[in-house]
XYZ file of C-alpha atoms in Angstrom:
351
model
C 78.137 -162.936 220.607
C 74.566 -162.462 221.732
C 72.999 -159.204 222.437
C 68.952 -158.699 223.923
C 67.079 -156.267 222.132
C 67.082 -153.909 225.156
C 70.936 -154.366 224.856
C 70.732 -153.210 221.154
C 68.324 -150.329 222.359
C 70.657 -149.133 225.634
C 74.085 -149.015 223.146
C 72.066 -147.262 220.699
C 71.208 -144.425 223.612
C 74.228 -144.626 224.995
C 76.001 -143.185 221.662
C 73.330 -140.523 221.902
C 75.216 -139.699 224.859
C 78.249 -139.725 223.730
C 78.097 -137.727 220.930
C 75.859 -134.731 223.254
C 76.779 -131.276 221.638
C 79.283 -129.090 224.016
C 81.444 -131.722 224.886
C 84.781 -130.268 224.437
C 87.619 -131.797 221.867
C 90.680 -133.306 223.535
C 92.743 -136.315 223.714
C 89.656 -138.399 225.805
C 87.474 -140.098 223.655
C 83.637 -139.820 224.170
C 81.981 -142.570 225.937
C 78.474 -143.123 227.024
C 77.153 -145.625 229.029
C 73.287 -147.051 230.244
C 72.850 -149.261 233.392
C 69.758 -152.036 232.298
C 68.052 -154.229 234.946
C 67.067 -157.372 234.636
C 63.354 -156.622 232.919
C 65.821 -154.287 230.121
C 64.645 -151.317 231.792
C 67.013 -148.088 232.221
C 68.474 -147.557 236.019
C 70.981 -144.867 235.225
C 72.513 -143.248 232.144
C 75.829 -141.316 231.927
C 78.606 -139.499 229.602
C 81.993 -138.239 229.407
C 82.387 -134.584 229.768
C 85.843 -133.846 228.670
C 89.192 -134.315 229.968
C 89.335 -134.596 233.898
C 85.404 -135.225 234.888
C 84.012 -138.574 235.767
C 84.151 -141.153 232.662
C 80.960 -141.998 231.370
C 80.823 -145.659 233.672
C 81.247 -143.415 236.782
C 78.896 -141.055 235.710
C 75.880 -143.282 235.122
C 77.005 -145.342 238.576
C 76.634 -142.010 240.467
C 73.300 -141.649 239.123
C 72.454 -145.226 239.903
C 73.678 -145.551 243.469
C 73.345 -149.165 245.203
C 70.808 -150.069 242.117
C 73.917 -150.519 240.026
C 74.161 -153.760 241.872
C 73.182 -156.681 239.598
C 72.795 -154.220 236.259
C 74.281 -155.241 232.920
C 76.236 -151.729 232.236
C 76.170 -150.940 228.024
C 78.898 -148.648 227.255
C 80.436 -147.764 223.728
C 84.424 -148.092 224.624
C 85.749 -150.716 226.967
C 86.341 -149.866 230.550
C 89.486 -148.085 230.797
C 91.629 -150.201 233.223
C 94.224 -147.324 234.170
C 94.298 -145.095 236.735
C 94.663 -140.615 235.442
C 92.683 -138.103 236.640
C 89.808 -140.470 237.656
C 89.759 -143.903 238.221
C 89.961 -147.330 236.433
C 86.253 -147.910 235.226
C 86.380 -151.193 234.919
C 87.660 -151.676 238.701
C 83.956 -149.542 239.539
C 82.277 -152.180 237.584
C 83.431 -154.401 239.835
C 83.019 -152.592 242.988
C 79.345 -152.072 241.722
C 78.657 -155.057 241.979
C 77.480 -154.994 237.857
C 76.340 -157.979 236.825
C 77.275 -158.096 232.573
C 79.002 -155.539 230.325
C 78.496 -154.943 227.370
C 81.055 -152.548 225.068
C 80.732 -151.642 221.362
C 84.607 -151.054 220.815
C 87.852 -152.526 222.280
C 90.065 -149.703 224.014
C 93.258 -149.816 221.387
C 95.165 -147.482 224.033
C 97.962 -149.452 225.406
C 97.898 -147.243 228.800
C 94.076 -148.041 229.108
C 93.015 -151.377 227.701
C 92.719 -153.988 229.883
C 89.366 -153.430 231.186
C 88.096 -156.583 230.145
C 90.162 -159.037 231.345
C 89.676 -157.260 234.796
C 85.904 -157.684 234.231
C 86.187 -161.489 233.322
C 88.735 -162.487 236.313
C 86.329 -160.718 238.905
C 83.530 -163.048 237.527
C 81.743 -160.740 235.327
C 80.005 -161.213 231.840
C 81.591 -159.295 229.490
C 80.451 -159.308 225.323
C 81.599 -156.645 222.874
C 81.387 -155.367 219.324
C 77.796 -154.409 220.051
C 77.337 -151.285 217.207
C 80.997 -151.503 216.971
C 81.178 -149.638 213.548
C 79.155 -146.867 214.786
C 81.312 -146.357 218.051
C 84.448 -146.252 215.806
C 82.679 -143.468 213.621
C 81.777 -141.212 216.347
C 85.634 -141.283 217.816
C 87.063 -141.516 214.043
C 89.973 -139.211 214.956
C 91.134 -140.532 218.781
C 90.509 -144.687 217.418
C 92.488 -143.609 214.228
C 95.509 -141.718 216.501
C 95.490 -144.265 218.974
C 95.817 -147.221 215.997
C 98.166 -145.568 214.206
C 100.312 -143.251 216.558
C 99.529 -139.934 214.848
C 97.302 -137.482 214.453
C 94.531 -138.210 211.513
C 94.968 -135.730 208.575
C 92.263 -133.842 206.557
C 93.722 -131.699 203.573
C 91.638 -129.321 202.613
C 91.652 -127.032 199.693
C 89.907 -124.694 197.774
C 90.452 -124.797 193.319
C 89.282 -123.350 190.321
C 87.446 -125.773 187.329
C 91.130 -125.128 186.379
C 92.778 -126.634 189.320
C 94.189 -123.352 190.311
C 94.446 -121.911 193.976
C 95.165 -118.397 193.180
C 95.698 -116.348 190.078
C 99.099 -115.425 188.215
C 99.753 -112.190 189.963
C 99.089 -114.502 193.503
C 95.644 -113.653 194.844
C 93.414 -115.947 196.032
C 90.381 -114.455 197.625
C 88.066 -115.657 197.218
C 87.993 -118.385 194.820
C 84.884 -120.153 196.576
C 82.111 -118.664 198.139
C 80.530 -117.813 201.083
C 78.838 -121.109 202.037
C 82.248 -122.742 201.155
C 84.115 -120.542 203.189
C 81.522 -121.115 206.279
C 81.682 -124.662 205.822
C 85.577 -124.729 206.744
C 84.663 -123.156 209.412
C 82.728 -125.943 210.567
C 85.309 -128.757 209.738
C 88.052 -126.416 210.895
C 85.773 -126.559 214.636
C 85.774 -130.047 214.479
C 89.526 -130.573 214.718
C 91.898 -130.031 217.097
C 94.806 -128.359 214.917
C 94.668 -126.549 211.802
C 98.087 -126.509 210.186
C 99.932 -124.272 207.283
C 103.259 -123.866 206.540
C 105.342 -120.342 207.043
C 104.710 -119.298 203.360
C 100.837 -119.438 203.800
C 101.444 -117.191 206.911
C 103.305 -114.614 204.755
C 101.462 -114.774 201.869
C 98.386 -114.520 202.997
C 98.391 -113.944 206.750
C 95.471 -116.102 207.812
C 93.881 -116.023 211.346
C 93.322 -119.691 211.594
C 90.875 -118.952 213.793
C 86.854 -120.987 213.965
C 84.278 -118.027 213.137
C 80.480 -117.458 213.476
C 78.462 -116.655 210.533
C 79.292 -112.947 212.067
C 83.060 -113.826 211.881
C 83.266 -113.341 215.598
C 85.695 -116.273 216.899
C 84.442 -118.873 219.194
C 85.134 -119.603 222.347
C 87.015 -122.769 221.841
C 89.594 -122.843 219.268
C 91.526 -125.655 217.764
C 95.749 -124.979 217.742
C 97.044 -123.102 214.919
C 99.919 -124.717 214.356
C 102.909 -123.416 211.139
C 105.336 -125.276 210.018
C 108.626 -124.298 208.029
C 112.139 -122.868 208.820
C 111.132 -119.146 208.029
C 110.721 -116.410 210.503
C 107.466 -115.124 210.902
C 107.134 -111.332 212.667
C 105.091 -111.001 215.851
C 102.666 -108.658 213.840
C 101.192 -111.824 211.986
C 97.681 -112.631 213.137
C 98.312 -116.075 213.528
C 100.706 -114.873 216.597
C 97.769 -112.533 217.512
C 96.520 -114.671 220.952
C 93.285 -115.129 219.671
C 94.052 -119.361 220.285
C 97.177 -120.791 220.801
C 99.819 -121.228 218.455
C 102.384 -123.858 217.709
C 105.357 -123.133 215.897
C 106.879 -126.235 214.485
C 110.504 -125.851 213.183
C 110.218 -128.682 210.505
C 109.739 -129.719 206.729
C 109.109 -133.032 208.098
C 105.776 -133.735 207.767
C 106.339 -136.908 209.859
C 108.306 -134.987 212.546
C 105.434 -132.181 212.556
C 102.652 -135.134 213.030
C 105.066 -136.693 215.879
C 105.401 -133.546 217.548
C 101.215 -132.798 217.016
C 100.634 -136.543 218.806
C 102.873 -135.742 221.665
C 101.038 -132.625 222.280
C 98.077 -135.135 222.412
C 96.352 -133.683 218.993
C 93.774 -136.251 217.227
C 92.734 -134.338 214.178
C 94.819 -131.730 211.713
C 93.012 -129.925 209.583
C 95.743 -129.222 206.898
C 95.194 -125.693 205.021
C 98.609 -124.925 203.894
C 99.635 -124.016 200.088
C 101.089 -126.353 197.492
C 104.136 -127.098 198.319
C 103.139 -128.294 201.857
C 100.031 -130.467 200.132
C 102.413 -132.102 198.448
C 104.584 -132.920 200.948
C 102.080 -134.688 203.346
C 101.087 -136.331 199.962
C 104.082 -137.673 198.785
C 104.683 -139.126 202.526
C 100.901 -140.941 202.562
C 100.109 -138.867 205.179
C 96.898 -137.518 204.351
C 94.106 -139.553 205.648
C 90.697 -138.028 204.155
C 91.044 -134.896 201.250
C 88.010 -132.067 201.063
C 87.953 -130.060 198.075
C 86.106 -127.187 197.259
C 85.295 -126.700 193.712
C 84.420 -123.562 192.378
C 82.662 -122.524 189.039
C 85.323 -120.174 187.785
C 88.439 -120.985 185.015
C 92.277 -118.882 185.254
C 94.056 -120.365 183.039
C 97.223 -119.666 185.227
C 98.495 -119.579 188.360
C 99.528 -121.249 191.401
C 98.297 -125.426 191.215
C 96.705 -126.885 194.110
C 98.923 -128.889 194.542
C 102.834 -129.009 193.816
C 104.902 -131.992 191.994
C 104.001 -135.064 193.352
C 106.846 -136.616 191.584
C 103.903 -138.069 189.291
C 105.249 -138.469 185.363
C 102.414 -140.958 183.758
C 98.392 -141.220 184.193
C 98.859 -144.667 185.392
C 100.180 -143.056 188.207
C 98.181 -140.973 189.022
C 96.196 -140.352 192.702
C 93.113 -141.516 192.815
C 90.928 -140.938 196.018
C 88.002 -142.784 196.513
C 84.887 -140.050 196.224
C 82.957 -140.759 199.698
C 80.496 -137.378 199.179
C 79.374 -134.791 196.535
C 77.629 -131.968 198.254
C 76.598 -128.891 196.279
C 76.874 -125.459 198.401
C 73.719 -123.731 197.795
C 75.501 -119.645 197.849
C 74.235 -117.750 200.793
C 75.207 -114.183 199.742
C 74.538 -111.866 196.570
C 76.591 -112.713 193.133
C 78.135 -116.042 194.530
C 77.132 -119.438 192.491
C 77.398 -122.888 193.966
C 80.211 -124.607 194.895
C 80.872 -128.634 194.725
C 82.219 -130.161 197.782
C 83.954 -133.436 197.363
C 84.896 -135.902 200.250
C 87.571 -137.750 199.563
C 89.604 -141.148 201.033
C 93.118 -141.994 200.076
C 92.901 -145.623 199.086
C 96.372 -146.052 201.930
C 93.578 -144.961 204.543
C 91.207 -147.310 204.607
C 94.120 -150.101 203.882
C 95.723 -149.152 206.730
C 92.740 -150.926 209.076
């Protein structure tokens, strides 16, 4: 594979693009794309928007008109090759009259991939894995849910020194602090579902909702999504229309992640108690684990976790640490939390 330096420049802009702030979550992944003329300089630049507006390949050829003709187009997925709510890129390539493409990574979507055979038969130069790495970072969640055929899990949790997540007589707030709890809120904004089970929702009746530092909810809210057998009463906030709500009427945590995919969900953020940790655990379906450690000892109480059938230290489960962050407090008496990043060693096997 041989790239130009202007290529290496254009695929570096054109993840800029993708990843431009407002673009809303959803099942599309985001795509940029530059147009480069012969001397490497830029004709036209696009992005995706979000689910139904013009993919990013259509978007820089608007810009670019008839001097798309004879460009090599740089674009950070392959041209889709399907026809949804807009049409097949790669097909505009061709109509463009684009001379070379080059993508970072190969569309793994059976209902879209195709693009580049389509380029090739219609005569047009077509290299890839350009920044490839980089591309499959920014669309972690979509590539990892299109590979694998589920939704990619993050379990988070918040523990004692102790490895407690509330205290004997069963409360639990607030174990970490303020800049923990506002950090959640910012992972939490990042997915597309944030999952409990029915005993968090009785327990504790959580909103599940993304907050400001002002706890006023934001505009766009990932699905709240419970799942158990028990009956929850309409007065629970998590019923409360504040974002939509998914009631899942399993114990299954595969069935729950089947049903999450088919209601084209990329990301759960997974906030339930125990006994549902443990569950997605034991089933190796938790993808990347965030902890929140706080400075404080109870010496009983509810674990953070329930059995995970675990009877020696050999045995034990043993993420791989990918980040230690220290959460400087942000309000009166609170003292720094530890956040740990975590991968499951199945994860990053899986690829």
């Amino acid at each position: 594979m041989t790239f130009t330096d202007a290529e290496r420049r254009a695929m570096a802009r054109a993840l800029e693009l993708a990843a431009t702030p407002g673009v809303p979550l959803g099942p599309n992944p985001r795509v940029g794309c530059v147009l480069l003329a012969d001397d490497g300089s830029t004709v036209a630049e696009g992005h995706h928007r979000g689910a139904g507006t013009p993919h990013a390949e259509a978007d820089a050829l608007a810009e670019a008109g008839a001097a798309a003709r004879g460009t090599t187009a740089v674009v950070t997925l392959e041209p889709c090759n399907h026809t949804g709510r807009t049409g097949p890129c790669a097909q505009a390539l061709v109509a463009a009259g684009v001379r070379r493409v080059v993508f970072a990574q190969s569309d793994a979507n059976p209902v879209a991939a195709g693009g580049r055979a389509t380029l090739r038969s219609a005569g047009i130069d077509v290299e890839h894995g350009l920044l490839e790495d980089d591309a499959r970072a920014l669309n972690r969640s979509w590539t990892f849910a299109v590979e694998h055929g589920r939704p990619f899990v993050t379990w988070k949790l918040a523990t004692t020194l102790d490895g407690r997540s509330a205290a004997a007589d069963g409360t639990s707030r607030w174990i970490s602090g303020r800049a923990s709890r506002l950090d959640v809120h910012r992972l939490r904004a990042g997915a597309d579902v944030v999952l409990v089970g029915t005993g968090t929702v009785l327990a504790d009746d959580p909103a599940l909702t993304v907050r400001d530092a002002d706890d006023v909810p934001l505009a766009r809210q990932p699905l709240r999504a419970v799942m158990g057998l028990r009956e929850l009463d309409a007065g629970r906030r998590v019923l409360d229309g504040q974002a939509e709500t998914l009631l899942l009427r399993t114990r299954d945590p595969h069935e729950a992640l089947a049903t999450l995919r088919a209601h084209d969900r990329q990301h759960v953020f997974l906030e339930g108690g125990p006994t549902l940790a443990a569950s997605f655990l034991r089933a190796g379906l938790v993808d990347e684990v965030v902890a929140y450690v706080a400075p404080v000892l109870l010496g009983a109480g509810a674990s953070a976790v329930g059995d995970l059938g675990i009877t020696t230290i050999a045995s034990a489960f043993r993420p791989t640490v990918t980040d230690v962050t220290v959460l400087e407090p942000v309000a009166a008496g609170d003292q720094p939390d530890v956040r740990l990043t975590m991968a499951p060693h199945h994860a990053s096997e899986e690829r």
